[in-house]
Coordinates of C-alpha atoms in Angstrom, one line a residue:
M137 CA 131.6 128.0 75.4
D138 CA 131.7 128.7 71.6
T139 CA 132.4 132.4 72.1
A140 CA 135.2 131.7 74.6
D141 CA 136.8 129.2 72.2
A142 CA 136.6 131.7 69.3
E143 CA 138.2 134.3 71.5
L144 CA 140.9 131.9 72.6
H145 CA 141.6 130.9 69.0
G146 CA 141.7 134.5 68.0
T147 CA 144.2 135.2 70.7
H148 CA 146.5 132.4 69.5
G149 CA 146.1 133.7 66.0
G150 CA 146.9 137.2 67.1
E151 CA 150.0 136.0 68.9
G152 CA 151.1 134.2 65.8
M153 CA 150.7 137.3 63.7
T154 CA 152.5 139.4 66.3
L155 CA 155.5 137.0 66.2
I156 CA 155.5 137.0 62.4
G157 CA 155.2 140.7 62.1
G158 CA 157.7 141.3 64.9
T159 CA 155.8 144.3 66.3
L160 CA 156.2 144.6 70.1
R161 CA 153.1 146.9 70.5
A162 CA 150.8 144.5 68.6
W163 CA 152.1 141.6 70.7
R164 CA 151.3 143.5 73.9
C165 CA 147.7 144.3 72.6
W166 CA 147.0 140.7 71.9
L167 CA 148.4 139.7 75.3
L168 CA 146.1 142.1 77.0
L169 CA 143.2 140.7 75.0
A170 CA 144.1 137.2 76.0
C171 CA 144.1 138.2 79.7
L172 CA 140.7 139.8 79.3
C173 CA 139.3 136.6 77.7
C174 CA 140.7 134.3 80.4
P175 CA 137.9 134.9 82.9
L176 CA 135.3 134.3 80.3
W177 CA 137.0 131.1 79.3
A178 CA 137.2 130.0 82.9
V179 CA 133.4 130.6 83.5
A180 CA 132.7 128.7 80.3
F181 CA 134.9 125.8 81.5
E182 CA 133.2 125.6 84.8
R183 CA 129.8 125.4 83.1
E184 CA 130.8 122.9 80.5
E185 CA 128.2 120.4 79.2
V186 CA 127.6 117.1 81.0
V187 CA 128.6 114.6 78.3
L188 CA 127.1 111.1 78.8
A189 CA 129.8 109.0 77.1
P190 CA 129.2 105.5 75.9
G191 CA 129.1 103.1 78.8
T192 CA 128.0 105.8 81.3
E193 CA 125.3 104.6 83.7
R194 CA 125.5 107.2 86.5
V195 CA 126.5 110.9 86.6
A196 CA 126.6 113.4 89.5
L197 CA 125.6 116.8 88.1
A198 CA 127.2 118.8 90.9
P199 CA 130.6 119.5 89.2
Q200 CA 128.9 121.0 86.1
L201 CA 125.8 122.4 87.9
A202 CA 125.0 126.1 87.9
Y203 CA 122.6 127.7 90.3
H204 CA 120.8 130.9 91.2
H205 CA 119.3 131.7 94.6
D206 CA 116.2 133.7 94.3
A207 CA 115.9 134.8 97.9
E208 CA 112.8 136.9 97.4
D209 CA 111.1 134.2 95.3
L210 CA 110.5 136.7 92.5
D211 CA 111.7 134.9 89.3
D212 CA 109.3 133.0 87.1
L213 CA 110.3 130.3 84.5
A214 CA 110.9 132.8 81.7
T215 CA 113.2 134.8 83.9
A216 CA 115.1 131.6 84.8
W217 CA 115.6 130.7 81.1
R218 CA 116.8 134.3 80.4
R219 CA 119.4 133.9 83.2
I220 CA 120.6 130.7 81.7
D221 CA 120.8 132.0 78.1
G222 CA 122.5 135.1 79.4
G223 CA 125.1 133.2 81.4
E224 CA 124.0 134.6 84.8
M225 CA 123.9 131.3 86.6
M226 CA 126.8 130.7 89.0
P227 CA 128.7 127.4 89.6
L228 CA 128.1 125.6 92.9
P229 CA 130.5 126.9 95.5
D230 CA 133.3 124.2 95.6
G231 CA 130.8 121.8 94.1
V232 CA 128.9 121.5 97.3
D233 CA 125.1 121.0 96.7
A234 CA 124.0 121.5 100.4
F235 CA 123.1 125.1 101.4
G236 CA 121.6 124.5 104.8
F237 CA 118.3 126.2 105.8
Q238 CA 117.6 129.0 103.3
R239 CA 114.6 131.0 102.3
G240 CA 113.4 131.6 98.8
T241 CA 113.8 129.5 95.7
F242 CA 116.9 127.8 94.2
W243 CA 117.3 127.3 90.4
F244 CA 119.8 124.7 89.1
H245 CA 120.8 124.3 85.5
A246 CA 122.9 121.7 83.6
R247 CA 123.3 121.2 79.9
V248 CA 123.5 117.5 79.0
I249 CA 124.6 115.8 75.7
N250 CA 123.8 112.1 75.4
R251 CA 126.5 110.1 73.5
E252 CA 125.2 106.7 74.7
V253 CA 123.2 105.5 71.7
H254 CA 121.9 102.5 73.6
E255 CA 120.4 104.5 76.5
P256 CA 117.9 107.1 75.2
R257 CA 115.9 107.0 78.5
W258 CA 117.4 108.6 81.7
M259 CA 116.3 109.4 85.2
L260 CA 117.1 112.5 87.2
V261 CA 117.0 111.8 91.0
Q262 CA 117.2 114.3 93.8
E263 CA 118.8 112.2 96.5
Y264 CA 117.2 114.1 99.4
P265 CA 113.6 113.2 100.3
L266 CA 112.4 116.2 102.3
S267 CA 112.3 119.0 99.7
D268 CA 108.8 120.6 99.5
E269 CA 108.6 121.4 95.7
V270 CA 110.9 120.1 93.0
D271 CA 110.0 121.2 89.4
L272 CA 112.1 119.9 86.5
H273 CA 111.9 121.6 83.1
V274 CA 113.6 119.8 80.2
R275 CA 114.3 122.0 77.1
Y276 CA 115.2 120.2 73.9
A277 CA 117.1 121.5 70.9
D278 CA 113.8 122.2 69.1
D279 CA 112.7 124.5 72.0
R280 CA 110.2 121.8 73.2
V281 CA 109.9 121.9 77.0
L282 CA 108.7 119.2 79.3
H283 CA 107.7 119.8 82.9
F284 CA 107.8 117.3 85.8
A285 CA 106.7 118.0 89.4
G286 CA 107.8 116.3 92.6
G287 CA 108.6 116.9 96.3
D288 CA 106.6 116.1 99.4
H289 CA 104.1 118.9 98.8
R290 CA 102.9 117.0 95.7
P291 CA 101.1 113.6 95.9
F292 CA 103.6 110.7 96.0
A293 CA 102.0 109.1 93.0
S294 CA 103.3 112.0 90.8
R295 CA 106.8 110.6 90.8
S296 CA 108.0 108.7 87.8
V297 CA 108.9 105.7 90.0
R298 CA 107.5 104.9 93.4
Y299 CA 110.7 105.7 95.4
R300 CA 111.5 107.7 98.5
H301 CA 113.6 110.3 96.5
P302 CA 112.0 112.6 94.0
N303 CA 112.7 111.3 90.5
F304 CA 111.9 112.2 86.9
S305 CA 112.1 110.0 83.8
F306 CA 112.6 111.5 80.4
D307 CA 114.3 110.9 77.0
L308 CA 117.7 112.4 76.0
P309 CA 118.1 112.3 72.2
V310 CA 121.5 111.1 71.1
G311 CA 123.9 113.9 70.2
E312 CA 121.5 116.8 71.0
P313 CA 122.1 119.3 73.8
V314 CA 119.3 119.3 76.4
D315 CA 118.9 121.9 79.1
L316 CA 117.8 120.6 82.6
L317 CA 116.4 123.4 84.8
A318 CA 115.4 122.4 88.3
R319 CA 113.4 124.7 90.6
V320 CA 113.6 123.7 94.3
R321 CA 111.7 125.4 97.1
S322 CA 111.6 124.0 100.6
Q323 CA 111.4 125.0 104.2
S324 CA 113.6 122.0 105.1
S325 CA 117.4 121.9 104.6
M326 CA 118.3 122.9 101.0
Q327 CA 120.1 119.8 99.8
V328 CA 120.0 119.2 96.1
P329 CA 122.3 116.2 95.2
L330 CA 121.1 115.7 91.6
Q331 CA 122.1 112.4 89.9
L332 CA 121.5 111.1 86.4
Y333 CA 120.9 107.4 86.1
T334 CA 120.0 104.9 83.4
P335 CA 117.0 102.9 84.4
K336 CA 119.2 99.8 85.0
A337 CA 121.6 101.8 87.2
F338 CA 118.8 103.4 89.1
T339 CA 117.2 100.0 89.8
E340 CA 120.5 98.6 91.1
V341 CA 121.2 101.6 93.3
S342 CA 117.7 101.8 94.7
R343 CA 117.8 98.0 95.4
D344 CA 121.0 98.3 97.3
A345 CA 119.7 101.3 99.2
Q346 CA 116.5 99.6 100.2
L347 CA 118.5 96.6 101.3
A348 CA 120.7 98.7 103.6
I349 CA 117.6 100.5 105.0
G350 CA 115.8 97.2 105.4
L351 CA 118.8 95.8 107.4
Y352 CA 118.8 98.9 109.6
Y353 CA 115.1 98.6 110.4
G354 CA 115.5 94.8 110.8
I355 CA 118.0 95.5 113.5
M356 CA 115.6 98.0 115.2
L357 CA 112.8 95.5 115.1
A358 CA 114.9 92.7 116.5
L359 CA 116.0 95.0 119.3
F360 CA 112.5 96.2 119.9
F361 CA 110.9 92.7 120.2
Y362 CA 113.8 91.4 122.2
N363 CA 113.5 94.1 124.8
L364 CA 109.7 93.9 124.6
V365 CA 109.9 90.3 125.8
L366 CA 112.3 91.4 128.6
W367 CA 110.0 94.2 129.6
L368 CA 107.0 91.9 129.7
S369 CA 109.0 89.5 131.8
L370 CA 110.7 92.0 134.1
R371 CA 108.4 95.0 134.2
D372 CA 111.4 97.2 134.5
A373 CA 110.6 100.8 133.6
S374 CA 114.0 101.2 131.8
Y375 CA 112.9 98.6 129.2
F376 CA 109.7 100.4 128.6
W377 CA 111.3 103.7 128.0
Y378 CA 113.9 102.0 125.8
L379 CA 111.1 100.6 123.7
C380 CA 109.6 104.1 123.5
H381 CA 113.0 105.5 122.4
V382 CA 113.4 102.8 119.7
T383 CA 109.9 103.4 118.4
A384 CA 110.2 107.2 118.4
F385 CA 113.6 107.3 116.8
G386 CA 112.5 104.7 114.2
L387 CA 109.7 107.2 113.3
V388 CA 112.3 110.0 113.0
L389 CA 114.4 108.0 110.5
F390 CA 111.3 106.7 108.7
T391 CA 110.5 110.4 108.1
L392 CA 114.0 111.6 107.3
N393 CA 114.5 108.8 104.8
G394 CA 111.3 109.6 102.9
L395 CA 109.7 106.3 103.8
G396 CA 107.0 108.0 105.9
F397 CA 105.9 110.0 102.9
E398 CA 106.1 106.9 100.7
Y399 CA 104.1 104.5 103.0
L400 CA 102.3 106.3 105.8
W401 CA 101.1 109.7 104.5
P402 CA 101.6 109.8 100.7
S403 CA 99.0 112.5 100.2
S404 CA 99.6 114.7 103.2
S405 CA 102.2 117.4 102.8
W406 CA 101.4 118.7 106.3
M407 CA 102.5 115.3 107.8
A408 CA 105.5 115.2 105.5
D409 CA 106.6 118.6 106.9
H410 CA 105.6 118.6 110.5
M411 CA 106.4 115.0 111.4
V412 CA 110.1 115.8 111.2
P413 CA 110.2 118.2 114.3
I414 CA 107.4 116.3 116.0
S415 CA 109.1 112.9 115.8
I416 CA 112.4 114.4 116.9
C417 CA 110.7 115.8 120.0
L418 CA 109.1 112.5 120.8
A419 CA 112.4 110.7 120.4
L420 CA 114.2 113.2 122.6
V421 CA 111.5 112.9 125.3
A422 CA 111.9 109.1 125.3
M423 CA 115.7 109.3 125.3
L424 CA 115.8 111.7 128.3
Q425 CA 113.3 109.7 130.3
F426 CA 115.1 106.4 129.5
S427 CA 118.4 108.0 130.7
R428 CA 116.7 109.3 133.9
T429 CA 115.4 105.8 134.7
F430 CA 118.5 103.9 133.7
L431 CA 120.9 106.2 135.7
E432 CA 118.6 106.4 138.7
L433 CA 119.1 110.2 138.6
P434 CA 116.6 111.2 141.3
R435 CA 118.7 109.2 143.8
R436 CA 122.2 109.4 142.3
W437 CA 122.3 113.0 141.0
P438 CA 119.2 115.2 141.8
N439 CA 120.6 118.2 140.0
G440 CA 121.1 116.2 136.8
N441 CA 117.6 114.9 137.2
V442 CA 116.2 118.5 137.2
L443 CA 118.3 119.3 134.1
L444 CA 116.9 116.3 132.2
L445 CA 113.3 117.1 133.4
A446 CA 113.8 120.7 132.1
L447 CA 114.9 119.4 128.7
M448 CA 112.0 117.0 128.6
A449 CA 109.5 119.9 129.3
F450 CA 111.1 121.9 126.6
F451 CA 110.8 119.1 124.0
V452 CA 107.2 118.4 125.0
L453 CA 106.2 122.1 124.6
F454 CA 108.2 122.5 121.4
G455 CA 106.7 119.3 120.0
I456 CA 103.2 120.8 120.6
A457 CA 104.3 124.2 119.2
S458 CA 105.7 122.5 116.1
I459 CA 102.1 121.7 115.0
W460 CA 101.7 125.4 114.3
L461 CA 105.2 126.8 113.9
P462 CA 106.5 127.3 110.3
L463 CA 108.8 124.5 109.3
R464 CA 111.7 126.9 108.6
I465 CA 111.7 127.6 112.3
S466 CA 110.7 124.3 113.9
T467 CA 113.1 122.0 111.9
P468 CA 116.4 123.9 112.5
V469 CA 115.5 124.4 116.2
A470 CA 114.7 120.7 116.6
S471 CA 117.9 119.7 114.7
R472 CA 120.0 121.8 117.0
A473 CA 118.2 120.7 120.1
V474 CA 119.0 117.1 119.4
L475 CA 122.7 117.9 120.1
V476 CA 121.7 119.8 123.2
G477 CA 119.6 116.9 124.5
V478 CA 122.3 114.3 123.8
V479 CA 125.0 116.4 125.4
G480 CA 122.8 116.8 128.5
I481 CA 122.5 113.0 128.7
V482 CA 126.3 112.5 128.2
I483 CA 127.0 115.0 131.0
A484 CA 124.6 113.2 133.4
T485 CA 126.1 109.9 132.4
I486 CA 129.7 111.1 133.1
V487 CA 128.7 112.4 136.5
V488 CA 126.9 109.2 137.6
L489 CA 129.8 107.1 136.2
R490 CA 132.3 109.2 138.3
R491 CA 130.2 108.4 141.4
G492 CA 130.8 104.7 140.9
Y493 CA 127.8 103.5 138.9
A494 CA 129.4 100.9 136.6
P495 CA 126.6 100.3 134.1
A496 CA 126.8 104.0 133.1
S497 CA 130.0 103.2 131.2
L498 CA 128.1 101.4 128.5
L499 CA 125.5 104.1 128.4
L500 CA 128.2 106.7 127.9
L501 CA 129.7 104.7 125.0
A502 CA 126.2 104.3 123.4
W503 CA 125.4 108.0 123.6
S504 CA 128.9 108.9 122.2
M505 CA 128.2 106.8 119.1
F506 CA 124.8 108.4 118.7
L507 CA 126.2 111.9 119.3
L508 CA 128.8 111.4 116.6
G509 CA 126.3 110.2 114.0
T510 CA 123.7 112.9 114.8
A511 CA 126.4 115.6 114.7
A512 CA 127.5 114.5 111.3
F513 CA 123.9 114.5 110.0
T514 CA 123.1 117.8 111.6
L515 CA 126.2 119.5 110.2
L516 CA 125.3 118.1 106.8
A517 CA 121.8 119.6 107.1
F518 CA 123.3 123.0 107.7
G519 CA 125.7 122.6 104.8
L520 CA 128.8 122.5 107.0
L521 CA 129.9 119.0 105.9
P522 CA 130.0 117.5 102.5
K523 CA 127.5 114.7 101.6
N524 CA 129.0 111.3 101.6
F525 CA 128.1 107.9 103.0
A526 CA 129.3 108.7 106.6
T527 CA 127.4 112.0 106.8
E528 CA 124.2 110.9 105.0
Y529 CA 123.8 107.7 107.0
G530 CA 125.6 109.0 110.2
V531 CA 122.3 108.9 112.2
Q532 CA 121.6 105.3 111.1
I533 CA 125.1 104.1 111.9
G534 CA 125.3 105.9 115.2
S535 CA 121.8 105.0 116.3
A536 CA 122.2 101.3 115.4
L537 CA 125.3 101.1 117.5
E538 CA 123.7 103.2 120.2
M539 CA 120.6 101.0 120.5
L540 CA 122.6 97.9 120.4
L541 CA 124.9 99.2 123.2
L542 CA 121.8 100.4 125.2
S543 CA 120.3 96.9 125.0
I544 CA 123.6 95.4 126.3
A545 CA 123.7 98.0 129.0
L546 CA 120.2 97.2 130.1
G547 CA 121.1 93.5 130.4
H548 CA 124.2 94.4 132.3
R549 CA 122.3 96.6 134.7
Y550 CA 119.7 93.9 135.2
A551 CA 122.3 91.3 136.0
A552 CA 124.1 93.7 138.4
L553 CA 121.0 94.7 140.4
R554 CA 119.4 91.3 140.8
Q555 CA 120.0 89.4 144.0
E556 CA 120.4 85.6 144.0
N557 CA 117.4 85.1 146.3
L558 CA 115.2 87.1 144.1
R559 CA 116.3 85.1 141.1
I560 CA 115.4 81.8 142.8
T561 CA 112.1 83.1 143.9
A562 CA 111.3 84.4 140.4
E563 CA 112.3 81.1 138.9
A564 CA 110.1 79.2 141.3
N565 CA 107.2 81.5 140.6
L566 CA 107.8 81.2 136.9
R567 CA 107.8 77.4 137.1
L568 CA 104.5 77.5 139.0
E569 CA 102.9 79.8 136.5
R570 CA 104.0 77.6 133.7
K571 CA 102.5 74.5 135.3
V572 CA 99.3 76.3 135.9
A573 CA 99.2 77.6 132.4
Q574 CA 100.1 74.1 131.1
R575 CA 97.3 72.5 133.1
T576 CA 94.9 75.2 132.0
Q577 CA 95.9 74.6 128.4
E578 CA 95.4 70.9 128.8
V579 CA 91.9 71.3 130.2
R580 CA 91.1 73.8 127.5
S581 CA 92.4 71.4 124.8
A582 CA 90.3 68.5 126.3
L583 CA 87.2 70.7 126.2
L584 CA 87.9 71.8 122.7
R585 CA 88.4 68.2 121.6
L586 CA 85.2 67.2 123.3
E587 CA 83.2 70.0 121.6
D588 CA 84.7 69.2 118.3
A589 CA 83.8 65.5 118.6
H590 CA 80.3 66.5 119.6
A591 CA 80.0 68.8 116.6
R592 CA 81.2 66.1 114.2
L593 CA 78.8 63.6 115.7
R594 CA 75.9 66.0 115.4
D595 CA 76.9 66.9 111.8
S596 CA 77.4 63.2 110.8
S597 CA 73.8 62.5 111.8
R598 CA 72.6 65.1 109.3
R599 CA 74.8 64.0 106.5
D600 CA 74.5 61.4 103.8
G601 CA 77.6 59.2 104.1
L602 CA 78.1 58.8 100.3
T603 CA 77.7 62.3 98.9
G604 CA 78.3 64.4 102.0
L605 CA 75.0 66.2 101.4
Y606 CA 72.3 66.7 104.0
N607 CA 70.0 63.6 104.3
R608 CA 66.3 63.4 103.9
S609 CA 65.4 63.7 107.6
W610 CA 67.5 66.8 108.1
F611 CA 66.0 68.4 104.9
R612 CA 62.5 68.0 106.3
E613 CA 63.5 69.9 109.5
A614 CA 65.4 72.6 107.7
F615 CA 62.6 73.0 105.1
R616 CA 60.0 73.8 107.8
D617 CA 62.2 76.7 108.9
L618 CA 62.6 77.9 105.3
A619 CA 58.8 77.7 104.8
Q620 CA 58.2 79.7 108.0
Q621 CA 60.6 82.4 106.8
A622 CA 59.0 82.5 103.4
K623 CA 55.6 82.9 105.0
H624 CA 56.7 85.8 107.2
S625 CA 58.6 87.6 104.5
G626 CA 56.0 86.9 101.8
T627 CA 58.5 85.5 99.4
P628 CA 58.2 82.4 97.2
L629 CA 60.1 79.2 98.0
A630 CA 61.1 76.9 95.1
V631 CA 61.5 73.1 95.4
L632 CA 63.4 71.0 92.9
M633 CA 63.2 67.2 92.6
I634 CA 66.2 65.9 90.6
D635 CA 66.4 62.3 89.4
L636 CA 69.4 60.9 87.6
D637 CA 68.1 59.2 84.4
H638 CA 68.5 55.4 83.9
F639 CA 70.7 55.1 87.0
K640 CA 69.9 51.4 87.3
S641 CA 71.4 50.8 83.9
I642 CA 74.6 52.7 85.0
N643 CA 74.9 50.3 88.0
D644 CA 74.2 47.3 85.8
R645 CA 76.6 48.3 83.1
H646 CA 79.5 49.8 85.0
G647 CA 79.1 48.5 88.5
H648 CA 77.9 50.0 91.8
L649 CA 81.2 51.7 92.5
A650 CA 80.9 53.6 89.3
G651 CA 77.4 54.4 90.3
D652 CA 78.7 55.8 93.6
D653 CA 81.2 57.9 91.6
C654 CA 78.3 59.3 89.6
L655 CA 76.3 60.2 92.7
R656 CA 79.2 62.0 94.3
W657 CA 80.0 63.8 91.0
A658 CA 76.4 64.8 90.5
A659 CA 76.2 66.2 94.0
R660 CA 79.3 68.3 93.4
C661 CA 77.9 69.6 90.0
I662 CA 74.5 70.5 91.5
G663 CA 76.2 72.2 94.5
R664 CA 78.3 74.4 92.2
I665 CA 75.2 75.7 90.4
L666 CA 73.3 76.3 93.7
R667 CA 76.1 78.0 95.6
P668 CA 75.2 81.6 94.7
H669 CA 71.6 81.0 95.6
D670 CA 71.9 80.1 99.3
A671 CA 70.0 76.9 98.6
L672 CA 69.4 73.8 100.7
L673 CA 70.5 70.7 98.9
A674 CA 69.9 67.1 100.2
R675 CA 70.0 63.6 98.9
F676 CA 66.4 62.4 99.0
G677 CA 67.1 58.8 98.4
G678 CA 68.8 56.5 95.8
E679 CA 69.6 58.6 92.8
E680 CA 67.2 61.5 93.8
F681 CA 68.1 64.9 95.1
V682 CA 65.9 67.6 96.5
V683 CA 66.6 71.3 96.6
A684 CA 64.9 74.3 98.4
I685 CA 65.7 77.8 97.1
P686 CA 64.5 80.7 99.2
D687 CA 63.1 83.9 97.5
C688 CA 62.9 82.2 94.1
G689 CA 60.0 82.3 91.7
L690 CA 58.9 79.7 89.2
A691 CA 60.6 81.2 86.2
E692 CA 63.9 81.8 88.0
A693 CA 63.7 78.2 89.5
G694 CA 63.3 76.9 86.0
V695 CA 66.4 78.7 84.8
I696 CA 68.4 77.3 87.7
A697 CA 67.0 73.8 87.0
E698 CA 68.1 74.1 83.3
A699 CA 71.5 75.2 84.4
I700 CA 71.7 72.1 86.6
R701 CA 70.5 69.9 83.7
H702 CA 73.1 71.3 81.3
Q703 CA 75.9 71.0 83.9
L704 CA 75.2 67.3 84.3
G705 CA 74.5 66.6 80.7
D706 CA 77.3 68.6 79.1
E707 CA 80.1 66.8 81.0
A708 CA 80.9 63.2 81.5
C709 CA 81.4 61.8 85.0
P710 CA 85.0 60.4 85.4
S711 CA 85.1 57.0 87.1
G712 CA 88.6 55.5 86.8
E713 CA 89.4 55.4 83.2
K714 CA 85.7 55.5 82.2
R715 CA 83.7 58.6 81.3
I716 CA 80.0 58.1 82.0
R717 CA 77.4 60.4 80.7
V718 CA 74.8 61.3 83.3
T719 CA 71.5 63.1 82.6
A720 CA 68.8 64.2 84.9
S721 CA 65.0 64.9 84.9
I722 CA 63.9 67.8 87.1
G723 CA 60.6 68.8 88.5
V724 CA 60.1 72.3 89.8
H725 CA 57.4 73.5 92.2
V726 CA 57.1 76.9 94.0
L727 CA 55.4 77.1 97.4
D728 CA 52.9 80.0 97.7
P729 CA 53.8 81.8 100.9
Q730 CA 50.2 82.6 101.5
A731 CA 49.0 79.0 101.1
D732 CA 48.7 76.7 104.1
T733 CA 50.5 73.7 102.6
D734 CA 52.6 71.1 104.4
L735 CA 55.9 69.6 103.2
D736 CA 54.4 66.3 101.8
D737 CA 52.1 68.3 99.5
V738 CA 55.0 70.4 98.3
L739 CA 57.2 67.4 97.7
G740 CA 54.3 65.6 96.0
S741 CA 53.7 68.5 93.6
A742 CA 57.5 68.6 92.8
D743 CA 57.5 64.9 92.3
C744 CA 54.5 65.1 89.9
A745 CA 56.5 67.6 87.8
L746 CA 59.5 65.2 87.9
Y747 CA 57.4 62.3 86.6
A748 CA 56.1 64.6 83.9
A749 CA 59.7 65.3 82.9
K750 CA 60.4 61.5 82.7
A751 CA 57.3 61.0 80.7
N752 CA 58.4 63.7 78.2
G753 CA 61.6 61.7 77.4
R754 CA 63.8 62.5 80.4
D755 CA 66.7 64.9 80.4
C756 CA 64.4 67.8 80.7
V757 CA 62.8 70.2 83.2
E758 CA 59.1 70.4 83.9
L759 CA 57.4 73.2 85.9
S760 CA 54.6 72.4 88.3
T761 CA 51.2 73.9 87.6
A762 CA 49.8 73.1 91.0
G763 CA 48.7 76.0 93.1

């Protein structure tokens, strides 16, 4: 650019000197020099820098983007930089950034100057999700080079932002030229729509795009579940194959939009590549089979039925072959075959419609919408149409209209084929089934209520009405089971007797309702401490609680008892506006699994330890020394 400007200025200066000097020969020489310099100036103009002016939030790089197609994949990074510095890169042909299915590697270059002082951070987004490898090299004025890697042959987590399109976030110093060199290699369609965004602009654009995609898939899900209900009700094969078509085509678009790589196989480059042709084949098989069933081709047009069966066989075989075929072969063939399959369906629909089958008219309109959208997307993939909203989202627009019209066509077909007597019979059967189901549900509900009442009654007999803990009689039954388990496993079984200190004085001073609050509060505190230990807690009587802790030795039981004592003593029990301090004395005894001791002896030993704790001043823990 600087050389061209200097030559241009030199030209004007030469013309001025020629006019001043009045020499015709010198004037012709300068004119010839100006003509020679014009191509250089034109090239420099086409490759002018991308200036990010103040207020800029989004820039498409295609108008200033230069590229080089390394068909043999021989260039390395150093060679690419030499091409850039030597001016060997070519501008995009007509500014079109879609090249169709090409072999080799494409290099793209743009020089960017950031004039927006408030936005040092920018994002480069390649708005095409199916490229295999996308490498971005950012060269600053001080020759520092940063490298970023993306594409669906790299883990999804390598992207700067979790988004379906490859994206790279980097700094652009204000006022300094920065070279952006992108290397793109892919077996899929070579589409490289590069956009520069501020973080705010990217957030807004991605939000709007996700909303549009969400609306599309919302329509698909609504149609799917609506027709699923109809299929379950009618058992019509057309509804089943319609559901298969919606599911398979949803998978196609989930893959083409990059959402499959984002959500389903973020670490599998094989799935990211091969699911494109495989999902296309699945969708075409479902589409063809749906058309055969809907149009009743075996009866209405046998030759058309053979045609669609042949197409189905091709897509089944090609889908299996796509597991091993290179992507540069399978994807273009599958993309072209979509048009062939839809054209075959349209031909069959026209023939059946001409033979008087009225529901085929809606089917023809539906496939026409789909054909237009698919044709636009396919031509974009081969670089024959420019990328815009209609071509990029042609498949989504066409398929949404197609599936909606197909759903309407199914309803119309069902209404046309049903006889009035069959409808009455079906309604009568449906009413009978509903009554049977209702009566069955009533009986089941009654049984469930009875079982629930029985369970509550059984549980209430085990529970203490005030604290909700197990009562003394249930503790004795459960303790015998715990003692047997401890004896069989050879593990100790700890027993804690807990008595709230001076509880009579609490009742006398604050009233029995406050005493009840203290008992409930103490039960909750003890329960919180014992929860990790799988312990059995019960109210033994009055202000006493008893605890059995399986697989717990004397030392560990003492630690647990101290934790209970601190939990009770360190907090005050709330009772209305009062705060009542409650302490406890705890006796601990451990049952020897080898000893033949009954429950009363164990409780007696724990009770002795409890009385020792009371004798030592209360609010303490005493360990039993009994064998």
